[in-house]
Amino acid sequence: MFELGNTAALIWSIIFGSIGTGFAIYGKRQKAIVPLCIGVALCVFPYFIQNVYLLVFVGVGLMAIPYFVRV
């Protein structure tokens, strides 16, 4: 998953996982499917991306989706 010494990827993963948990809790309480799905995606996607720049780019992109998609 992570290379030894790749601290930036680990820290960004923790940040996006925390934000994803917040999105998921909000989506579940409000019964809103978009924040719930984005929250789960934010919690899971850091496991599959090792490049720090791509990790940040995808994370910020996922966090922007609920702003533009209103259901």
Coordinates of N, CA and C in Angstrom, one line a residue:
M1 N 0.8 -1.2 0.0 CA 0.0 0.0 0.0 C 0.9 1.2 0.0
F2 N 1.6 1.5 1.0 CA 2.4 2.7 1.1 C 3.9 2.3 1.2
E3 N 4.7 3.1 0.5 CA 6.2 2.9 0.6 C 6.6 3.3 2.0
L4 N 7.7 2.7 2.5 CA 8.2 3.1 3.8 C 8.8 4.5 3.7
G5 N 8.4 5.4 4.5 CA 8.9 6.7 4.5 C 8.0 7.7 3.7
N6 N 6.9 7.2 3.1 CA 6.0 8.1 2.4 C 5.0 8.7 3.4
T7 N 5.4 9.6 4.2 CA 4.6 10.2 5.3 C 3.5 11.0 4.7
A8 N 3.8 11.7 3.6 CA 2.8 12.7 3.1 C 1.5 11.9 2.6
A9 N 1.7 10.8 2.0 CA 0.6 10.0 1.5 C -0.2 9.5 2.7
L10 N 0.4 9.1 3.8 CA -0.3 8.6 5.0 C -1.1 9.7 5.6
I11 N -0.5 10.9 5.7 CA -1.2 12.1 6.3 C -2.4 12.5 5.5
W12 N -2.2 12.6 4.1 CA -3.3 12.9 3.3 C -4.4 11.9 3.3
S13 N -4.1 10.6 3.4 CA -5.1 9.5 3.6 C -5.9 9.7 4.8
I14 N -5.2 10.0 5.9 CA -5.9 10.3 7.2 C -6.9 11.5 7.1
I15 N -6.4 12.5 6.4 CA -7.3 13.7 6.3 C -8.5 13.4 5.4
F16 N -8.3 12.8 4.3 CA -9.4 12.5 3.4 C -10.3 11.4 4.0
G17 N -9.8 10.5 4.8 CA -10.6 9.5 5.5 C -11.5 10.2 6.5
S18 N -10.9 11.2 7.2 CA -11.7 11.9 8.2 C -12.8 12.7 7.6
I19 N -12.5 13.4 6.5 CA -13.5 14.2 5.8 C -14.6 13.3 5.2
G20 N -14.2 12.1 4.7 CA -15.1 11.1 4.2 C -16.0 10.6 5.3
T21 N -15.5 10.4 6.5 CA -16.4 10.0 7.6 C -17.4 11.0 7.9
G22 N -17.0 12.3 7.8 CA -18.0 13.4 8.0 C -19.1 13.4 7.0
F23 N -18.6 13.2 5.7 CA -19.6 13.2 4.6 C -20.6 12.0 4.8
A24 N -20.0 10.9 5.1 CA -20.9 9.7 5.3 C -21.9 9.8 6.4
I25 N -21.5 10.4 7.5 CA -22.4 10.6 8.6 C -23.5 11.6 8.3
Y26 N -23.1 12.7 7.6 CA -24.0 13.7 7.2 C -25.0 13.1 6.2
G27 N -24.5 12.3 5.2 CA -25.4 11.7 4.2 C -26.4 10.7 4.8
K28 N -25.9 10.0 5.8 CA -26.8 9.0 6.4 C -27.9 9.7 7.2
R29 N -27.5 10.7 8.0 CA -28.5 11.4 8.8 C -29.5 12.2 8.0
Q30 N -29.1 12.8 6.9 CA -29.9 13.6 6.0 C -30.7 12.8 5.0
K31 N -30.3 11.5 4.9 CA -30.8 10.6 3.9 C -30.5 11.1 2.5
A32 N -29.3 11.6 2.3 CA -28.9 12.1 1.0 C -27.8 11.2 0.4
I33 N -28.1 10.7 -0.8 CA -27.3 9.6 -1.3 C -25.9 10.1 -1.8
V34 N -25.9 11.4 -2.4 CA -24.6 11.9 -2.9 C -23.5 12.0 -1.8
P35 N -23.8 12.7 -0.7 CA -22.8 12.8 0.3 C -22.4 11.5 0.9
L36 N -23.4 10.6 1.0 CA -23.1 9.3 1.6 C -22.1 8.5 0.7
C37 N -22.4 8.5 -0.6 CA -21.5 7.8 -1.6 C -20.1 8.4 -1.6
I38 N -20.1 9.8 -1.6 CA -18.8 10.5 -1.7 C -18.0 10.2 -0.4
G39 N -18.7 10.1 0.7 CA -18.0 9.8 2.0 C -17.4 8.5 2.0
V40 N -18.1 7.5 1.5 CA -17.5 6.1 1.4 C -16.4 6.1 0.4
A41 N -16.5 6.8 -0.7 CA -15.4 6.9 -1.7 C -14.2 7.6 -1.1
L42 N -14.4 8.6 -0.3 CA -13.2 9.3 0.3 C -12.5 8.4 1.3
C43 N -13.3 7.6 2.0 CA -12.7 6.7 2.9 C -11.9 5.5 2.3
V44 N -12.3 5.1 1.1 CA -11.7 3.9 0.4 C -10.6 4.3 -0.6
F45 N -10.7 5.3 -1.3 CA -9.8 5.6 -2.4 C -8.4 5.7 -2.1
P46 N -8.0 6.2 -0.9 CA -6.5 6.3 -0.6 C -5.8 4.9 -0.5
Y47 N -6.6 3.8 -0.4 CA -5.9 2.5 -0.4 C -5.4 2.2 -1.8
F48 N -5.9 2.8 -2.8 CA -5.6 2.4 -4.2 C -4.6 3.3 -4.9
I49 N -4.4 4.5 -4.3 CA -3.5 5.5 -4.9 C -2.3 5.8 -4.1
Q50 N -1.1 5.6 -4.7 CA 0.1 5.8 -4.0 C 0.8 7.1 -4.2
N51 N 0.6 7.7 -5.4 CA 1.2 9.0 -5.8 C 0.5 10.1 -5.0
V52 N 1.3 10.9 -4.3 CA 0.7 12.0 -3.4 C -0.1 13.0 -4.2
Y53 N 0.5 13.5 -5.3 CA -0.2 14.5 -6.1 C -1.5 14.0 -6.6
L54 N -1.5 12.8 -7.1 CA -2.8 12.2 -7.6 C -3.8 12.0 -6.5
L55 N -3.3 11.6 -5.3 CA -4.1 11.4 -4.1 C -4.8 12.7 -3.7
V56 N -4.1 13.8 -3.7 CA -4.7 15.1 -3.4 C -5.6 15.6 -4.5
F57 N -5.3 15.4 -5.7 CA -6.1 15.8 -6.9 C -7.5 15.0 -6.8
V58 N -7.4 13.7 -6.7 CA -8.6 12.9 -6.6 C -9.5 13.3 -5.4
G59 N -8.8 13.4 -4.2 CA -9.5 13.8 -3.0 C -10.3 15.1 -3.1
V60 N -9.6 16.1 -3.6 CA -10.2 17.4 -3.8 C -11.4 17.3 -4.8
G61 N -11.2 16.6 -5.8 CA -12.2 16.4 -6.8 C -13.4 15.7 -6.3
L62 N -13.2 14.7 -5.5 CA -14.3 14.0 -4.8 C -15.1 14.9 -3.8
M63 N -14.3 15.7 -3.1 CA -15.0 16.7 -2.2 C -15.8 17.7 -2.9
A64 N -15.4 18.1 -4.1 CA -16.2 19.1 -4.9 C -17.5 18.6 -5.5
I65 N -17.6 17.3 -5.6 CA -18.8 16.7 -6.3 C -20.1 17.1 -5.6
P66 N -20.2 17.0 -4.3 CA -21.5 17.3 -3.7 C -21.9 18.8 -3.9
Y67 N -20.9 19.6 -4.1 CA -21.2 21.1 -4.3 C -21.9 21.2 -5.7
F68 N -21.5 20.5 -6.7 CA -22.0 20.6 -8.0 C -23.2 19.7 -8.3
V69 N -23.3 18.6 -7.6 CA -24.4 17.7 -7.9 C -25.4 17.8 -6.7
R70 N -26.5 18.4 -7.0 CA -27.6 18.5 -6.0 C -28.7 17.6 -6.4
V71 N -29.0 16.7 -5.6 CA -30.1 15.7 -5.9 C -31.2 15.9 -4.9

